Amino acid sequence: MNITILSLGRILNRVFPADSFFLLLLVLFSVGPARPSMAGQTGEDDFARSRREMVEKDLRGRGIKDRKVLEAMALVPRHLFITERQRPLAYEDRPLPIGEDQTISQPYIVALMTELLELKGGEKVLEVGTGSGYQAAVLSHLAKEVYTIEIIPSLAERARETLARIGYANVWVKTGDGFFGWEEKGPFEAILVTASAEKIPEPLWRQLREEGRLVMPLGGERKRQKLVRVRKRGGRRHVEDITGVIFVPMTGAVQSEAR
Ligand code: SAM
């Protein structure tokens, strides 16, 4: 190898004057190995860059203002919560399949729902619908403790593994029906439901602390759902309609209640 470089050097030295030969060597060695292309995104740098672009264009650009939410979205590696095949799409603003007919929500909706919770950092938060664990990871940067419930055991297990592997130590995943909340860990300052139901499950309302915020999609049919934020004030519901959304339906006990 050295011999080849040396003889190549001698030939080049005859063709080019000394200065330009060393310049050429400098250019060759400073270029380094080729970066992976965006189409076959594999490098952590590429993911980090796409993530920052997503935060600017799809989140800040569409009205997400909370600095801490934007920072959390710039930190959480969404590509590690999806399959390898989906990774090139990790930082596009769209939901992606995570198996079992479920999806990881689109980043803008994750940021919007998180912002609506108005977290200051010391809260206990409950999430219903762990899915991939991505939303829980975002919440973990903004709250003290995050409790999240997933009804499909294989998804709960995978989310638990992913969160542990990345090192999220303030997130607890339970396999079960989120309709009933997590009584022993409540009451919660904030509750986030990431599957739609006709109405707020009563146990969740009971586990919401006074002045707490609950954010969830309401509505049965996929096409007619609205995202709401409900505040508990003096034990009463103060409801704000936020925007139209499309979420997978909540399953389990809520469905027999709806009948
Ligand atoms: N937050 C998730 C993420 O970051 O990947 C996305 C959630 S996905 C849109 C909705 C999830 O809610 C699905 O994983 C679904 O299995 C779960 N789900 C539906 N009904 C549920 C219930 N009664 N209790 C707990 N999880 C439920």
CSV table of N, CA and C in Angstrom, one decimal, residues 115-226:
chain,number,residue,atom,x,y,z
A,115,GLU,N,-47.2,20.2,23.9
A,115,GLU,CA,-47.3,21.7,24.2
A,115,GLU,C,-48.6,22.0,25.0
A,116,LEU,N,-49.7,21.3,24.6
A,116,LEU,CA,-51.0,21.6,25.2
A,116,LEU,C,-51.0,21.2,26.7
A,117,LEU,N,-50.1,20.3,27.1
A,117,LEU,CA,-50.1,19.8,28.5
A,117,LEU,C,-49.4,20.9,29.4
A,118,GLU,N,-48.8,21.9,28.9
A,118,GLU,CA,-48.1,23.0,29.6
A,118,GLU,C,-47.3,22.5,30.8
A,119,LEU,N,-46.3,21.6,30.4
A,119,LEU,CA,-45.5,21.0,31.5
A,119,LEU,C,-44.4,21.9,31.9
A,120,LYS,N,-44.1,21.9,33.2
A,120,LYS,CA,-43.1,22.8,33.8
A,120,LYS,C,-41.8,22.0,34.2
A,121,GLY,N,-42.0,20.7,34.4
A,121,GLY,CA,-40.8,19.9,34.7
A,121,GLY,C,-41.0,19.0,36.0
A,122,GLY,N,-41.9,19.4,36.8
A,122,GLY,CA,-42.0,18.6,38.1
A,122,GLY,C,-43.2,17.7,38.1
A,123,GLU,N,-43.9,17.5,37.0
A,123,GLU,CA,-45.1,16.8,37.0
A,123,GLU,C,-45.0,15.3,36.9
A,124,LYS,N,-46.1,14.6,37.3
A,124,LYS,CA,-46.3,13.2,37.0
A,124,LYS,C,-47.3,13.2,35.8
A,125,VAL,N,-46.9,12.5,34.8
A,125,VAL,CA,-47.8,12.5,33.6
A,125,VAL,C,-48.2,11.0,33.3
A,126,LEU,N,-49.5,10.9,32.9
A,126,LEU,CA,-50.0,9.6,32.4
A,126,LEU,C,-50.2,9.6,30.9
A,127,GLU,N,-49.7,8.6,30.2
A,127,GLU,CA,-50.0,8.5,28.8
A,127,GLU,C,-50.8,7.2,28.6
A,128,VAL,N,-51.9,7.3,27.8
A,128,VAL,CA,-52.6,6.1,27.4
A,128,VAL,C,-52.4,5.8,26.0
A,129,GLY,N,-51.8,4.7,25.6
A,129,GLY,CA,-51.4,4.4,24.2
A,129,GLY,C,-49.9,4.5,24.0
A,130,THR,N,-49.1,3.7,24.6
A,130,THR,CA,-47.7,3.8,24.5
A,130,THR,C,-47.2,3.6,23.1
A,131,GLY,N,-47.8,2.7,22.3
A,131,GLY,CA,-47.4,2.4,21.0
A,131,GLY,C,-45.9,2.1,20.9
A,132,SER,N,-45.1,2.9,20.2
A,132,SER,CA,-43.7,2.7,20.1
A,132,SER,C,-42.9,3.2,21.3
A,133,GLY,N,-43.5,4.1,22.1
A,133,GLY,CA,-42.8,4.7,23.2
A,133,GLY,C,-42.2,6.0,22.9
A,134,TYR,N,-42.4,6.5,21.7
A,134,TYR,CA,-41.8,7.8,21.3
A,134,TYR,C,-42.4,9.0,22.0
A,135,GLN,N,-43.7,9.0,22.1
A,135,GLN,CA,-44.3,10.2,22.8
A,135,GLN,C,-43.9,10.2,24.3
A,136,ALA,N,-43.8,9.0,24.9
A,136,ALA,CA,-43.4,8.9,26.3
A,136,ALA,C,-42.0,9.4,26.4
A,137,ALA,N,-41.1,9.1,25.4
A,137,ALA,CA,-39.7,9.6,25.5
A,137,ALA,C,-39.7,11.2,25.4
A,138,VAL,N,-40.5,11.7,24.6
A,138,VAL,CA,-40.6,13.2,24.5
A,138,VAL,C,-41.1,13.8,25.9
A,139,LEU,N,-42.1,13.2,26.4
A,139,LEU,CA,-42.6,13.6,27.7
A,139,LEU,C,-41.6,13.5,28.8
A,140,SER,N,-40.7,12.5,28.7
A,140,SER,CA,-39.8,12.3,29.8
A,140,SER,C,-38.8,13.4,29.9
A,141,HIS,N,-38.6,14.2,28.8
A,141,HIS,CA,-37.7,15.3,28.9
A,141,HIS,C,-38.3,16.5,29.6
A,142,LEU,N,-39.7,16.5,29.7
A,142,LEU,CA,-40.4,17.7,30.1
A,142,LEU,C,-41.1,17.5,31.5
A,143,ALA,N,-41.1,16.3,32.0
A,143,ALA,CA,-41.8,16.0,33.2
A,143,ALA,C,-40.9,15.2,34.2
A,144,LYS,N,-41.4,15.1,35.4
A,144,LYS,CA,-40.5,14.3,36.4
A,144,LYS,C,-40.7,12.8,36.2
A,145,GLU,N,-42.0,12.4,36.1
A,145,GLU,CA,-42.2,11.0,35.9
A,145,GLU,C,-43.3,10.7,34.8
A,146,VAL,N,-43.1,9.7,34.0
A,146,VAL,CA,-44.0,9.4,33.0
A,146,VAL,C,-44.5,8.0,33.1
A,147,TYR,N,-45.8,7.8,33.2
A,147,TYR,CA,-46.4,6.5,33.3
A,147,TYR,C,-47.2,6.3,32.0
A,148,THR,N,-47.0,5.2,31.4
A,148,THR,CA,-47.6,5.0,30.1
A,148,THR,C,-48.2,3.5,30.0
A,149,ILE,N,-49.4,3.4,29.4
A,149,ILE,CA,-50.1,2.1,29.4
A,149,ILE,C,-50.4,1.7,27.9
A,150,GLU,N,-50.1,0.5,27.6
A,150,GLU,CA,-50.3,0.0,26.2
A,150,GLU,C,-51.1,-1.3,26.3
A,151,ILE,N,-52.2,-1.4,25.5
A,151,ILE,CA,-53.1,-2.6,25.6
A,151,ILE,C,-52.5,-3.8,24.8
A,152,ILE,N,-51.7,-3.6,23.8
A,152,ILE,CA,-51.2,-4.7,23.0
A,152,ILE,C,-49.8,-5.1,23.6
A,153,PRO,N,-49.8,-6.3,24.2
A,153,PRO,CA,-48.6,-6.7,24.9
A,153,PRO,C,-47.3,-6.7,24.1
A,154,SER,N,-47.3,-7.1,22.8
A,154,SER,CA,-46.0,-7.1,22.1
A,154,SER,C,-45.5,-5.6,21.9
A,155,LEU,N,-46.4,-4.7,21.7
A,155,LEU,CA,-46.0,-3.3,21.6
A,155,LEU,C,-45.4,-2.7,22.9
A,156,ALA,N,-46.1,-3.1,24.0
A,156,ALA,CA,-45.7,-2.6,25.3
A,156,ALA,C,-44.3,-3.1,25.6
A,157,GLU,N,-44.0,-4.4,25.2
A,157,GLU,CA,-42.7,-5.0,25.5
A,157,GLU,C,-41.6,-4.4,24.7
A,158,ARG,N,-42.0,-4.1,23.4
A,158,ARG,CA,-40.9,-3.5,22.5
A,158,ARG,C,-40.6,-2.1,23.0
A,159,ALA,N,-41.7,-1.3,23.4
A,159,ALA,CA,-41.5,0.1,23.8
A,159,ALA,C,-40.6,0.1,25.1
A,160,ARG,N,-40.9,-0.9,26.0
A,160,ARG,CA,-40.1,-1.0,27.2
A,160,ARG,C,-38.7,-1.2,26.9
A,161,GLU,N,-38.4,-2.1,26.0
A,161,GLU,CA,-37.0,-2.4,25.6
A,161,GLU,C,-36.3,-1.2,25.0
A,162,THR,N,-37.0,-0.5,24.0
A,162,THR,CA,-36.5,0.6,23.3
A,162,THR,C,-36.1,1.7,24.3
A,163,LEU,N,-37.1,2.0,25.2
A,163,LEU,CA,-36.9,3.1,26.2
A,163,LEU,C,-35.7,2.8,27.1
A,164,ALA,N,-35.6,1.5,27.5
A,164,ALA,CA,-34.5,1.1,28.4
A,164,ALA,C,-33.1,1.2,27.7
A,165,ARG,N,-33.1,0.7,26.4
A,165,ARG,CA,-31.9,0.7,25.6
A,165,ARG,C,-31.4,2.1,25.4
A,166,ILE,N,-32.3,3.1,25.2
A,166,ILE,CA,-31.8,4.5,25.0
A,166,ILE,C,-31.5,5.1,26.3
A,167,GLY,N,-32.1,4.6,27.4
A,167,GLY,CA,-31.7,5.1,28.7
A,167,GLY,C,-32.7,6.1,29.4
A,168,TYR,N,-34.0,5.9,29.0
A,168,TYR,CA,-35.0,6.7,29.7
A,168,TYR,C,-35.4,6.1,31.0
A,169,ALA,N,-34.9,6.7,32.1
A,169,ALA,CA,-35.1,6.1,33.4
A,169,ALA,C,-36.3,6.6,34.1
A,170,ASN,N,-37.0,7.6,33.6
A,170,ASN,CA,-38.2,8.1,34.4
A,170,ASN,C,-39.5,7.8,33.6
A,171,VAL,N,-39.4,6.7,32.8
A,171,VAL,CA,-40.6,6.3,32.1
A,171,VAL,C,-41.0,4.8,32.6
A,172,TRP,N,-42.2,4.6,33.0
A,172,TRP,CA,-42.7,3.2,33.3
A,172,TRP,C,-43.8,2.8,32.4
A,173,VAL,N,-43.6,1.6,31.8
A,173,VAL,CA,-44.6,1.1,30.9
A,173,VAL,C,-45.4,0.0,31.5
A,174,LYS,N,-46.7,0.1,31.4
A,174,LYS,CA,-47.6,-1.0,31.9
A,174,LYS,C,-48.4,-1.6,30.8
A,175,THR,N,-48.5,-2.9,30.8
A,175,THR,CA,-49.3,-3.6,29.8
A,175,THR,C,-50.7,-3.7,30.3
A,176,GLY,N,-51.7,-3.1,29.7
A,176,GLY,CA,-53.1,-3.2,30.2
A,176,GLY,C,-54.0,-2.3,29.5
A,177,ASP,N,-55.2,-2.2,30.0
A,177,ASP,CA,-56.2,-1.3,29.4
A,177,ASP,C,-56.2,0.1,30.1
A,178,GLY,N,-55.7,1.1,29.3
A,178,GLY,CA,-55.6,2.4,29.8
A,178,GLY,C,-56.9,3.1,30.2
A,179,PHE,N,-58.0,2.5,29.8
A,179,PHE,CA,-59.3,3.0,30.2
A,179,PHE,C,-59.3,3.2,31.8
A,180,PHE,N,-58.7,2.3,32.5
A,180,PHE,CA,-58.7,2.3,33.9
A,180,PHE,C,-57.6,3.2,34.6
A,181,GLY,N,-56.8,3.8,33.7
A,181,GLY,CA,-55.7,4.6,34.2
A,181,GLY,C,-54.7,3.8,35.0
A,182,TRP,N,-54.0,4.5,36.0
A,182,TRP,CA,-53.0,3.8,36.8
A,182,TRP,C,-53.2,4.4,38.2
A,183,GLU,N,-54.2,3.9,38.9
A,183,GLU,CA,-54.7,4.4,40.1
A,183,GLU,C,-53.6,4.6,41.2
A,184,GLU,N,-52.7,3.6,41.4
A,184,GLU,CA,-51.7,3.6,42.4
A,184,GLU,C,-50.7,4.8,42.2
A,185,LYS,N,-50.5,5.2,40.9
A,185,LYS,CA,-49.5,6.2,40.6
A,185,LYS,C,-50.1,7.6,40.6
A,186,GLY,N,-51.5,7.7,40.5
A,186,GLY,CA,-52.1,9.0,40.4
A,186,GLY,C,-52.2,9.7,41.7
A,187,PRO,N,-52.7,10.9,41.8
A,187,PRO,CA,-53.3,11.6,40.7
A,187,PRO,C,-52.2,12.3,39.8
A,188,PHE,N,-52.5,12.6,38.6
A,188,PHE,CA,-51.6,13.1,37.6
A,188,PHE,C,-51.9,14.6,37.3
A,189,GLU,N,-50.8,15.4,37.1
A,189,GLU,CA,-51.0,16.8,36.7
A,189,GLU,C,-51.4,16.8,35.2
A,190,ALA,N,-51.0,15.8,34.5
A,190,ALA,CA,-51.3,15.8,33.0
A,190,ALA,C,-51.6,14.4,32.5
A,191,ILE,N,-52.6,14.3,31.7
A,191,ILE,CA,-52.9,13.0,31.1
A,191,ILE,C,-53.1,13.2,29.5
A,192,LEU,N,-52.4,12.3,28.8
A,192,LEU,CA,-52.4,12.3,27.4
A,192,LEU,C,-52.9,11.0,26.8
A,193,VAL,N,-54.0,11.1,26.0
A,193,VAL,CA,-54.5,9.8,25.4
A,193,VAL,C,-54.3,9.9,23.9
A,194,THR,N,-53.6,8.8,23.4
A,194,THR,CA,-53.2,8.9,22.0
A,194,THR,C,-54.0,7.9,21.1
A,195,ALA,N,-55.3,7.6,21.6
A,195,ALA,CA,-56.2,6.8,20.8
A,195,ALA,C,-57.6,7.5,21.0
A,196,SER,N,-58.5,7.4,20.0
A,196,SER,CA,-59.7,8.2,20.2
A,196,SER,C,-60.8,7.4,20.8
A,197,ALA,N,-61.7,8.1,21.6
A,197,ALA,CA,-62.8,7.6,22.2
A,197,ALA,C,-64.0,8.6,22.1
A,198,GLU,N,-65.2,8.1,22.3
A,198,GLU,CA,-66.4,9.0,22.2
A,198,GLU,C,-66.4,10.0,23.3
A,199,LYS,N,-65.9,9.5,24.5
A,199,LYS,CA,-65.9,10.4,25.7
A,199,LYS,C,-64.7,10.1,26.6
A,200,ILE,N,-64.4,11.0,27.5
A,200,ILE,CA,-63.3,10.8,28.4
A,200,ILE,C,-63.6,9.6,29.4
A,201,PRO,N,-62.8,8.6,29.4
A,201,PRO,CA,-63.0,7.5,30.4
A,201,PRO,C,-63.1,8.1,31.8
A,202,GLU,N,-64.1,7.7,32.6
A,202,GLU,CA,-64.3,8.3,34.0
A,202,GLU,C,-63.1,8.0,34.9
A,203,PRO,N,-62.5,6.8,34.9
A,203,PRO,CA,-61.3,6.6,35.8
A,203,PRO,C,-60.2,7.6,35.5
A,204,LEU,N,-60.0,8.0,34.2
A,204,LEU,CA,-58.9,9.0,33.8
A,204,LEU,C,-59.3,10.3,34.4
A,205,TRP,N,-60.5,10.7,34.3
A,205,TRP,CA,-61.0,12.0,34.8
A,205,TRP,C,-60.7,12.1,36.4
A,206,ARG,N,-61.0,11.0,37.0
A,206,ARG,CA,-60.9,10.9,38.5
A,206,ARG,C,-59.4,11.0,38.9
A,207,GLN,N,-58.5,10.5,38.0
A,207,GLN,CA,-57.1,10.5,38.3
A,207,GLN,C,-56.4,11.7,37.9
A,208,LEU,N,-57.1,12.7,37.4
A,208,LEU,CA,-56.5,14.0,37.0
A,208,LEU,C,-56.6,14.9,38.2
A,209,ARG,N,-55.5,15.5,38.5
A,209,ARG,CA,-55.4,16.4,39.7
A,209,ARG,C,-56.2,17.7,39.4
A,210,GLU,N,-56.6,18.4,40.5
A,210,GLU,CA,-57.2,19.7,40.3
A,210,GLU,C,-56.2,20.6,39.6
A,211,GLU,N,-56.7,21.4,38.6
A,211,GLU,CA,-55.9,22.3,37.7
A,211,GLU,C,-55.1,21.5,36.7
A,212,GLY,N,-55.3,20.1,36.6
A,212,GLY,CA,-54.6,19.3,35.7
A,212,GLY,C,-55.2,19.5,34.3
A,213,ARG,N,-54.4,19.0,33.3
A,213,ARG,CA,-54.8,19.1,31.9
A,213,ARG,C,-54.9,17.7,31.3
A,214,LEU,N,-56.0,17.4,30.6
A,214,LEU,CA,-56.1,16.1,29.9
A,214,LEU,C,-56.2,16.4,28.4
A,215,VAL,N,-55.4,15.8,27.6
A,215,VAL,CA,-55.5,16.1,26.1
A,215,VAL,C,-55.8,14.8,25.4
A,216,MET,N,-56.8,14.8,24.6
A,216,MET,CA,-57.1,13.5,23.8
A,216,MET,C,-58.0,13.8,22.6
A,217,PRO,N,-57.9,12.8,21.6
A,217,PRO,CA,-58.9,12.9,20.5
A,217,PRO,C,-60.2,12.4,20.9
A,218,LEU,N,-61.3,13.1,20.6
A,218,LEU,CA,-62.6,12.6,20.9
A,218,LEU,C,-63.4,12.4,19.6
A,219,GLY,N,-64.1,11.3,19.6
A,219,GLY,CA,-64.9,11.0,18.4
A,219,GLY,C,-64.6,9.6,18.0
A,220,GLY,N,-65.7,8.9,17.5
A,220,GLY,CA,-65.6,7.5,17.2
A,220,GLY,C,-65.0,7.2,15.8
A,221,GLU,N,-65.6,7.8,14.8
A,221,GLU,CA,-65.2,7.5,13.4
A,221,GLU,C,-63.9,8.2,13.1
A,222,ARG,N,-63.1,7.5,12.3
A,222,ARG,CA,-61.8,8.0,12.0
A,222,ARG,C,-61.8,9.4,11.4
A,223,LYS,N,-62.9,9.7,10.7
A,223,LYS,CA,-62.9,11.0,9.9
A,223,LYS,C,-63.4,12.1,10.8
A,224,ARG,N,-64.1,11.9,11.9
A,224,ARG,CA,-64.6,13.0,12.6
A,224,ARG,C,-64.2,13.0,14.1
A,225,GLN,N,-62.9,13.4,14.2
A,225,GLN,CA,-62.4,13.4,15.6
A,225,GLN,C,-61.9,14.8,15.9
A,226,LYS,N,-62.0,15.3,17.1
A,226,LYS,CA,-61.4,16.6,17.4
A,226,LYS,C,-60.5,16.4,18.6
